[in-house]
């Protein structure tokens, strides 16, 4: 059973991808528009939740996707695994365009594309046992009931639970244990990419650390790639190699986490990082806190030009009329969509 659903990647393939070969996942011009609703007889404007996102993810890499609530992070992640259909743009996985594949064509790729949801209990069927929940992806892929149950027991052991939990139901577990079951289900078919959609935000702080450490260990042992969606920048710094910052459906900055955290180029990134608490009280008192005025604009009526200009302390006339494109900042591989990026 284990050979049919491998949990390891070829190490040579992983290093080649990170060394400049074709990425594991390539996203180009990804767009998602939700139609408006009728409220009191009037049709509301359509909502552009994701507005032209470009991303690349190498084999074995963890890419963090951060931003305020409603900026399009989860919608982007769900389009990567085809839980949502893009309005426009392409998603390539291992060099193949999976954007418009039919369900039948997509099925072989499904085993390599999995997702971990934010709320562990809401994502687990309360009427099914743990064994059935973990085994279901395997049964869909053609495994026998016996082989799928054996595999479920192996996966529970891998995530820190035991075989005695197989015949229990989700309500019998704590939040952290339920999320471990969700991780085991995501690992069932030997995926290469896992979209982790705020996997620890619904958990207590102590449990968050356990789940984050588990995911880091699984990544090292199994050679997994993660798109790690979160709003907690401290967690993102702990687990990610690179970080992409989203605002109003667009990526406004992306780069290596060290460069981005040490010298953010986009004013929005600077504001986000200034809100991260520092463990040193003296340093916390000394640093400058950047407060953004107002609320994020509605994606149903985005501002012209740069979407951030109504709240940006550096906004000038060009920001109101011209949409900035991602461009290289400084000497590294970091890019930012800003007319006046910081370059220190």
C-alpha positions as a Python dict, from the first residue, in 0.01 Angstrom:
ca = {
    (1, 'X'): (0, 0, 0),
    (2, 'X'): (277, 240, 87),
    (3, 'X'): (440, 204, -255),
    (4, 'X'): (113, 296, -428),
    (5, 'X'): (82, 621, -236),
    (6, 'X'): (440, 741, -178),
    (7, 'X'): (515, 1008, 79),
    (8, 'X'): (862, 1093, -46),
    (9, 'X'): (997, 1287, -339),
    (10, 'X'): (1306, 1226, -549),
    (11, 'X'): (1572, 1441, -378),
    (12, 'X'): (1744, 1518, -707),
    (13, 'X'): (1418, 1649, -855),
    (14, 'X'): (1365, 1868, -550),
    (15, 'X'): (1709, 2028, -563),
    (16, 'X'): (1687, 2084, -940),
    (17, 'X'): (1360, 2270, -908),
    (18, 'X'): (1500, 2497, -641),
    (19, 'X'): (1812, 2551, -848),
    (20, 'X'): (1631, 2721, -1136),
    (21, 'X'): (1438, 2448, -1324),
    (22, 'X'): (1064, 2456, -1384),
    (23, 'X'): (867, 2527, -1064),
    (24, 'X'): (630, 2273, -912),
    (25, 'X'): (342, 2523, -935),
    (26, 'X'): (318, 2825, -1161),
    (27, 'X'): (27, 3069, -1142),
    (28, 'X'): (-23, 3337, -1407),
    (29, 'X'): (-282, 3614, -1411),
    (30, 'X'): (-515, 3435, -1171),
    (31, 'X'): (-849, 3612, -1146),
    (32, 'X'): (-1166, 3532, -954),
    (33, 'X'): (-1481, 3740, -977),
    (34, 'X'): (-1791, 3647, -779),
    (35, 'X'): (-2122, 3767, -925),
    (36, 'X'): (-2320, 4029, -737),
    (37, 'X'): (-2632, 3948, -538),
    (38, 'X'): (-2978, 4095, -541),
    (39, 'X'): (-3052, 4291, -224),
    (40, 'X'): (-3395, 4452, -185),
    (41, 'X'): (-3453, 4417, -557),
    (42, 'X'): (-3121, 4575, -655),
    (43, 'X'): (-2823, 4392, -801),
    (44, 'X'): (-2496, 4452, -619),
    (45, 'X'): (-2169, 4491, -806),
    (46, 'X'): (-1958, 4181, -876),
    (47, 'X'): (-1670, 4120, -636),
    (48, 'X'): (-1321, 4076, -775),
    (49, 'X'): (-1173, 3866, -494),
    (50, 'X'): (-846, 3785, -675),
    (51, 'X'): (-714, 4029, -931),
    (52, 'X'): (-427, 3904, -1148),
    (53, 'X'): (-207, 3701, -912),
    (54, 'X'): (127, 3559, -1033),
    (55, 'X'): (306, 3306, -811),
    (56, 'X'): (566, 3032, -839),
    (57, 'X'): (636, 2756, -589),
    (58, 'X'): (938, 2526, -608),
    (59, 'X'): (944, 2161, -505),
    (60, 'X'): (1016, 2133, -133),
    (61, 'X'): (947, 2502, -70),
    (62, 'X'): (705, 2667, 172),
    (63, 'X'): (557, 2992, 45),
    (64, 'X'): (368, 3209, 290),
    (65, 'X'): (65, 3407, 174),
    (66, 'X'): (-31, 3687, 413),
    (67, 'X'): (-260, 3988, 429),
    (68, 'X'): (-568, 4126, 600),
    (69, 'X'): (-894, 3932, 611),
    (70, 'X'): (-1076, 3952, 280),
    (71, 'X'): (-768, 4018, 66),
    (72, 'X'): (-813, 3697, -138),
    (73, 'X'): (-567, 3458, 28),
    (74, 'X'): (-804, 3165, 79),
    (75, 'X'): (-967, 3215, -262),
    (76, 'X'): (-622, 3195, -424),
    (77, 'X'): (-536, 2878, -234),
    (78, 'X'): (-862, 2708, -327),
    (79, 'X'): (-813, 2788, -694),
    (80, 'X'): (-469, 2625, -682),
    (81, 'X'): (-629, 2292, -591),
    (82, 'X'): (-935, 2350, -813),
    (83, 'X'): (-1188, 2375, -533),
    (84, 'X'): (-1282, 2702, -700),
    (85, 'X'): (-1280, 2763, -1074),
    (86, 'X'): (-1076, 3068, -1183),
    (87, 'X'): (-1250, 3337, -1384),
    (88, 'X'): (-928, 3387, -1581),
    (89, 'X'): (-560, 3298, -1565),
    (90, 'X'): (-379, 2965, -1548),
    (91, 'X'): (-252, 2721, -1286),
    (92, 'X'): (25, 2487, -1398),
    (93, 'X'): (125, 2189, -1186),
    (94, 'X'): (445, 2008, -1282),
    (95, 'X'): (436, 2184, -1619),
    (96, 'X'): (77, 2086, -1702),
    (97, 'X'): (-205, 2338, -1720),
    (98, 'X'): (-475, 2205, -1485),
    (99, 'X'): (-697, 2513, -1504),
    (100, 'X'): (-951, 2375, -1748),
    (101, 'X'): (-916, 2001, -1695),
    (102, 'X'): (-1238, 1807, -1661),
    (103, 'X'): (-1297, 1621, -1332),
    (104, 'X'): (-1198, 1296, -1502),
    (105, 'X'): (-876, 1444, -1641),
    (106, 'X'): (-796, 1606, -1308),
    (107, 'X'): (-839, 1292, -1096),
    (108, 'X'): (-481, 1160, -1137),
    (109, 'X'): (-344, 1500, -1032),
    (110, 'X'): (-582, 1527, -736),
    (111, 'X'): (-372, 1286, -529),
    (112, 'X'): (-81, 1532, -548),
    (113, 'X'): (-285, 1844, -460),
    (114, 'X'): (-435, 1856, -111),
    (115, 'X'): (-562, 2117, 134),
    (116, 'X'): (-578, 2162, 512),
    (117, 'X'): (-868, 2381, 624),
    (118, 'X'): (-881, 2648, 893),
    (119, 'X'): (-1149, 2499, 1117),
    (120, 'X'): (-1058, 2134, 1185),
    (121, 'X'): (-1397, 2030, 1322),
    (122, 'X'): (-1595, 2199, 1043),
    (123, 'X'): (-1382, 2021, 781),
    (124, 'X'): (-1436, 1671, 924),
    (125, 'X'): (-1760, 1481, 866),
    (126, 'X'): (-1913, 1433, 1215),
    (127, 'X'): (-2092, 1114, 1108),
    (128, 'X'): (-1782, 934, 989),
    (129, 'X'): (-1512, 763, 1190),
    (130, 'X'): (-1153, 880, 1170),
    (131, 'X'): (-1067, 568, 970),
    (132, 'X'): (-1329, 653, 707),
    (133, 'X'): (-1230, 1022, 694),
    (134, 'X'): (-863, 944, 625),
    (135, 'X'): (-936, 648, 399),
    (136, 'X'): (-1188, 823, 174),
    (137, 'X'): (-930, 986, -60),
    (138, 'X'): (-765, 646, -99),
    (139, 'X'): (-1095, 475, -177),
    (140, 'X'): (-1170, 737, -441),
    (141, 'X'): (-831, 660, -597),
    (142, 'X'): (-912, 288, -609),
    (143, 'X'): (-759, 140, -293),
    (144, 'X'): (-927, -154, -117),
    (145, 'X'): (-1101, -97, 216),
    (146, 'X'): (-845, -306, 403),
    (147, 'X'): (-545, -134, 247),
    (148, 'X'): (-699, 209, 307),
    (149, 'X'): (-756, 131, 677),
    (150, 'X'): (-398, 12, 717),
    (151, 'X'): (-277, 329, 555),
    (152, 'X'): (-499, 537, 786),
    (153, 'X'): (-337, 373, 1088),
    (154, 'X'): (11, 453, 950),
    (155, 'X'): (-83, 816, 896),
    (156, 'X'): (-230, 857, 1243),
    (157, 'X'): (100, 735, 1386),
    (158, 'X'): (284, 980, 1160),
    (159, 'X'): (89, 1280, 1295),
    (160, 'X'): (117, 1177, 1660),
    (161, 'X'): (-207, 986, 1717),
    (162, 'X'): (-264, 612, 1758),
    (163, 'X'): (-447, 321, 1600),
    (164, 'X'): (-692, 327, 1890),
    (165, 'X'): (-834, 653, 1747),
    (166, 'X'): (-943, 498, 1417),
    (167, 'X'): (-1299, 414, 1521),
    (168, 'X'): (-1371, 737, 1706),
    (169, 'X'): (-1565, 1036, 1571),
    (170, 'X'): (-1440, 1396, 1532),
    (171, 'X'): (-1638, 1531, 1829),
    (172, 'X'): (-1428, 1313, 2059),
    (173, 'X'): (-1110, 1509, 1982),
    (174, 'X'): (-970, 1846, 2082),
    (175, 'X'): (-903, 2113, 1820),
    (176, 'X'): (-536, 2025, 1793),
    (177, 'X'): (-609, 1654, 1760),
    (178, 'X'): (-877, 1722, 1499),
    (179, 'X'): (-630, 1928, 1297),
    (180, 'X'): (-382, 1639, 1312),
    (181, 'X'): (-655, 1420, 1162),
    (182, 'X'): (-704, 1680, 889),
    (183, 'X'): (-330, 1672, 819),
    (184, 'X'): (-335, 1292, 805),
    (185, 'X'): (-620, 1305, 553),
    (186, 'X'): (-423, 1553, 341),
    (187, 'X'): (-122, 1318, 346),
    (188, 'X'): (-321, 1008, 254),
    (189, 'X'): (-252, 1004, -120),
    (190, 'X'): (112, 1112, -103),
    (191, 'X'): (69, 1474, -216),
    (192, 'X'): (344, 1700, -347),
    (193, 'X'): (166, 2027, -272),
    (194, 'X'): (-46, 2106, 34),
    (195, 'X'): (-238, 2431, 66),
    (196, 'X'): (-254, 2504, 439),
    (197, 'X'): (-538, 2757, 476),
    (198, 'X'): (-476, 2922, 815),
    (199, 'X'): (-424, 2579, 974),
    (200, 'X'): (-346, 2707, 1325),
    (201, 'X'): (-554, 3025, 1359),
    (202, 'X'): (-842, 2841, 1530),
    (203, 'X'): (-614, 2672, 1785),
    (204, 'X'): (-474, 2772, 2124),
    (205, 'X'): (-122, 2917, 2120),
    (206, 'X'): (39, 2609, 2278),
    (207, 'X'): (-139, 2380, 2032),
    (208, 'X'): (-38, 2608, 1744),
    (209, 'X'): (327, 2543, 1822),
    (210, 'X'): (270, 2166, 1818),
    (211, 'X'): (93, 2174, 1480),
    (212, 'X'): (352, 2408, 1326),
    (213, 'X'): (635, 2184, 1445),
    (214, 'X'): (451, 1881, 1306),
    (215, 'X'): (416, 2043, 965),
    (216, 'X'): (782, 2145, 962),
    (217, 'X'): (884, 1787, 1045),
    (218, 'X'): (658, 1640, 776),
    (219, 'X'): (797, 1882, 520),
    (220, 'X'): (1154, 1778, 604),
    (221, 'X'): (1078, 1405, 611),
    (222, 'X'): (845, 1385, 310),
    (223, 'X'): (977, 1661, 84),
    (224, 'X'): (642, 1840, 73),
    (225, 'X'): (570, 2183, -72),
    (226, 'X'): (333, 2412, 118),
    (227, 'X'): (135, 2721, 34),
    (228, 'X'): (95, 2845, 392),
    (229, 'X'): (-190, 3095, 422),
    (230, 'X'): (-195, 3294, 745),
    (231, 'X'): (-241, 3634, 904),
    (232, 'X'): (-1, 3565, 1193),
    (233, 'X'): (332, 3693, 1062),
    (234, 'X'): (525, 3537, 1351),
    (235, 'X'): (409, 3189, 1246),
    (236, 'X'): (484, 3265, 881),
    (237, 'X'): (839, 3369, 969),
    (238, 'X'): (886, 3043, 1153),
    (239, 'X'): (775, 2804, 878),
    (240, 'X'): (817, 2975, 538),
    (241, 'X'): (1105, 3022, 294),
    (242, 'X'): (947, 3305, 96),
    (243, 'X'): (651, 3532, 169),
    (244, 'X'): (393, 3691, -63),
    (245, 'X'): (188, 3982, 71),
    (246, 'X'): (-163, 4034, -69),
    (247, 'X'): (-380, 4343, -60),
    (248, 'X'): (-721, 4378, -223),
    (249, 'X'): (-677, 4068, -437),
    (250, 'X'): (-326, 4153, -563),
    (251, 'X'): (24, 4050, -460),
    (252, 'X'): (200, 4371, -356),
    (253, 'X'): (533, 4224, -242),
    (254, 'X'): (705, 3887, -259),
    (255, 'X'): (1051, 3770, -166),
    (256, 'X'): (1278, 3579, 70),
    (257, 'X'): (1147, 3604, 424),
    (258, 'X'): (1472, 3747, 562),
    (259, 'X'): (1477, 4032, 313),
    (260, 'X'): (1107, 4100, 348),
    (261, 'X'): (1106, 4101, 729),
    (262, 'X'): (1431, 4297, 765),
    (263, 'X'): (1363, 4566, 503),
    (264, 'X'): (1007, 4561, 364),
    (265, 'X'): (974, 4760, 43),
    (266, 'X'): (597, 4816, 23),
    (267, 'X'): (429, 5055, 272),
    (268, 'X'): (157, 4796, 339),
    (269, 'X'): (414, 4531, 429),
    (270, 'X'): (581, 4778, 665),
    (271, 'X'): (249, 4844, 835),
    (272, 'X'): (176, 4473, 876),
    (273, 'X'): (517, 4402, 1027),
    (274, 'X'): (492, 4697, 1265),
    (275, 'X'): (188, 4527, 1423),
    (276, 'X'): (379, 4207, 1508),
    (277, 'X'): (453, 4204, 1885),
    (278, 'X'): (821, 4189, 1983),
    (279, 'X'): (931, 3961, 2268),
    (280, 'X'): (1158, 4235, 2409),
    (281, 'X'): (943, 4495, 2595),
    (282, 'X'): (1210, 4763, 2560),
    (283, 'X'): (1236, 4712, 2185),
    (284, 'X'): (857, 4709, 2160),
    (285, 'X'): (840, 5052, 2328),
    (286, 'X'): (1112, 5201, 2107),
    (287, 'X'): (990, 5095, 1765),
    (288, 'X'): (759, 5298, 1546),
    (289, 'X'): (407, 5164, 1499),
    (290, 'X'): (252, 5240, 1160),
    (291, 'X'): (-122, 5297, 1185),
    (292, 'X'): (-323, 5278, 864),
    (293, 'X'): (-621, 5509, 836),
    (294, 'X'): (-959, 5375, 737),
    (295, 'X'): (-1067, 5029, 630),
    (296, 'X'): (-960, 4835, 320),
    (297, 'X'): (-1165, 4937, 14),
    (298, 'X'): (-1439, 4704, -102),
    (299, 'X'): (-1333, 4459, -376),
    (300, 'X'): (-1670, 4538, -534),
    (301, 'X'): (-1557, 4899, -588),
    (302, 'X'): (-1174, 4907, -583),
    (303, 'X'): (-1000, 5244, -618),
    (304, 'X'): (-825, 5339, -939),
    (305, 'X'): (-450, 5315, -971),
    (306, 'X'): (-281, 5155, -672),
    (307, 'X'): (-541, 4987, -454),
    (308, 'X'): (-351, 5091, -141),
    (309, 'X'): (-328, 5462, -216),
    (310, 'X'): (-632, 5572, -3),
    (311, 'X'): (-449, 5445, 309),
    (312, 'X'): (-86, 5494, 206),
    (313, 'X'): (119, 5764, 385),
    (314, 'X'): (344, 5795, 76),
    (315, 'X'): (72, 5825, -191),
    (316, 'X'): (122, 6080, -468),
    (317, 'X'): (-72, 6175, -779),
    (318, 'X'): (64, 5889, -991),
    (319, 'X'): (-59, 5639, -732),
    (320, 'X'): (-418, 5747, -793),
    (321, 'X'): (-404, 5697, -1169),
    (322, 'X'): (-152, 5423, -1254),
    (323, 'X'): (-156, 5068, -1121),
    (324, 'X'): (197, 4969, -1017),
    (325, 'X'): (338, 4638, -1139),
    (326, 'X'): (566, 4403, -950),
    (327, 'X'): (926, 4510, -1006),
    (328, 'X'): (1260, 4404, -860),
    (329, 'X'): (1362, 4602, -552),
    (330, 'X'): (1722, 4632, -439),
    (331, 'X'): (1985, 4375, -525),
    (332, 'X'): (1791, 4062, -431),
    (333, 'X'): (1509, 3866, -592),
    (334, 'X'): (1243, 4059, -400),
    (335, 'X'): (970, 4236, -599),
    (336, 'X'): (716, 4497, -494),
    (337, 'X'): (420, 4666, -665),
    (338, 'X'): (482, 5023, -556),
    (339, 'X'): (572, 5344, -739),
    (340, 'X'): (790, 5455, -446),
    (341, 'X'): (928, 5141, -276),
    (342, 'X'): (1168, 5154, 15),
    (343, 'X'): (1513, 5039, -92),
    (344, 'X'): (1712, 5050, 233),
}
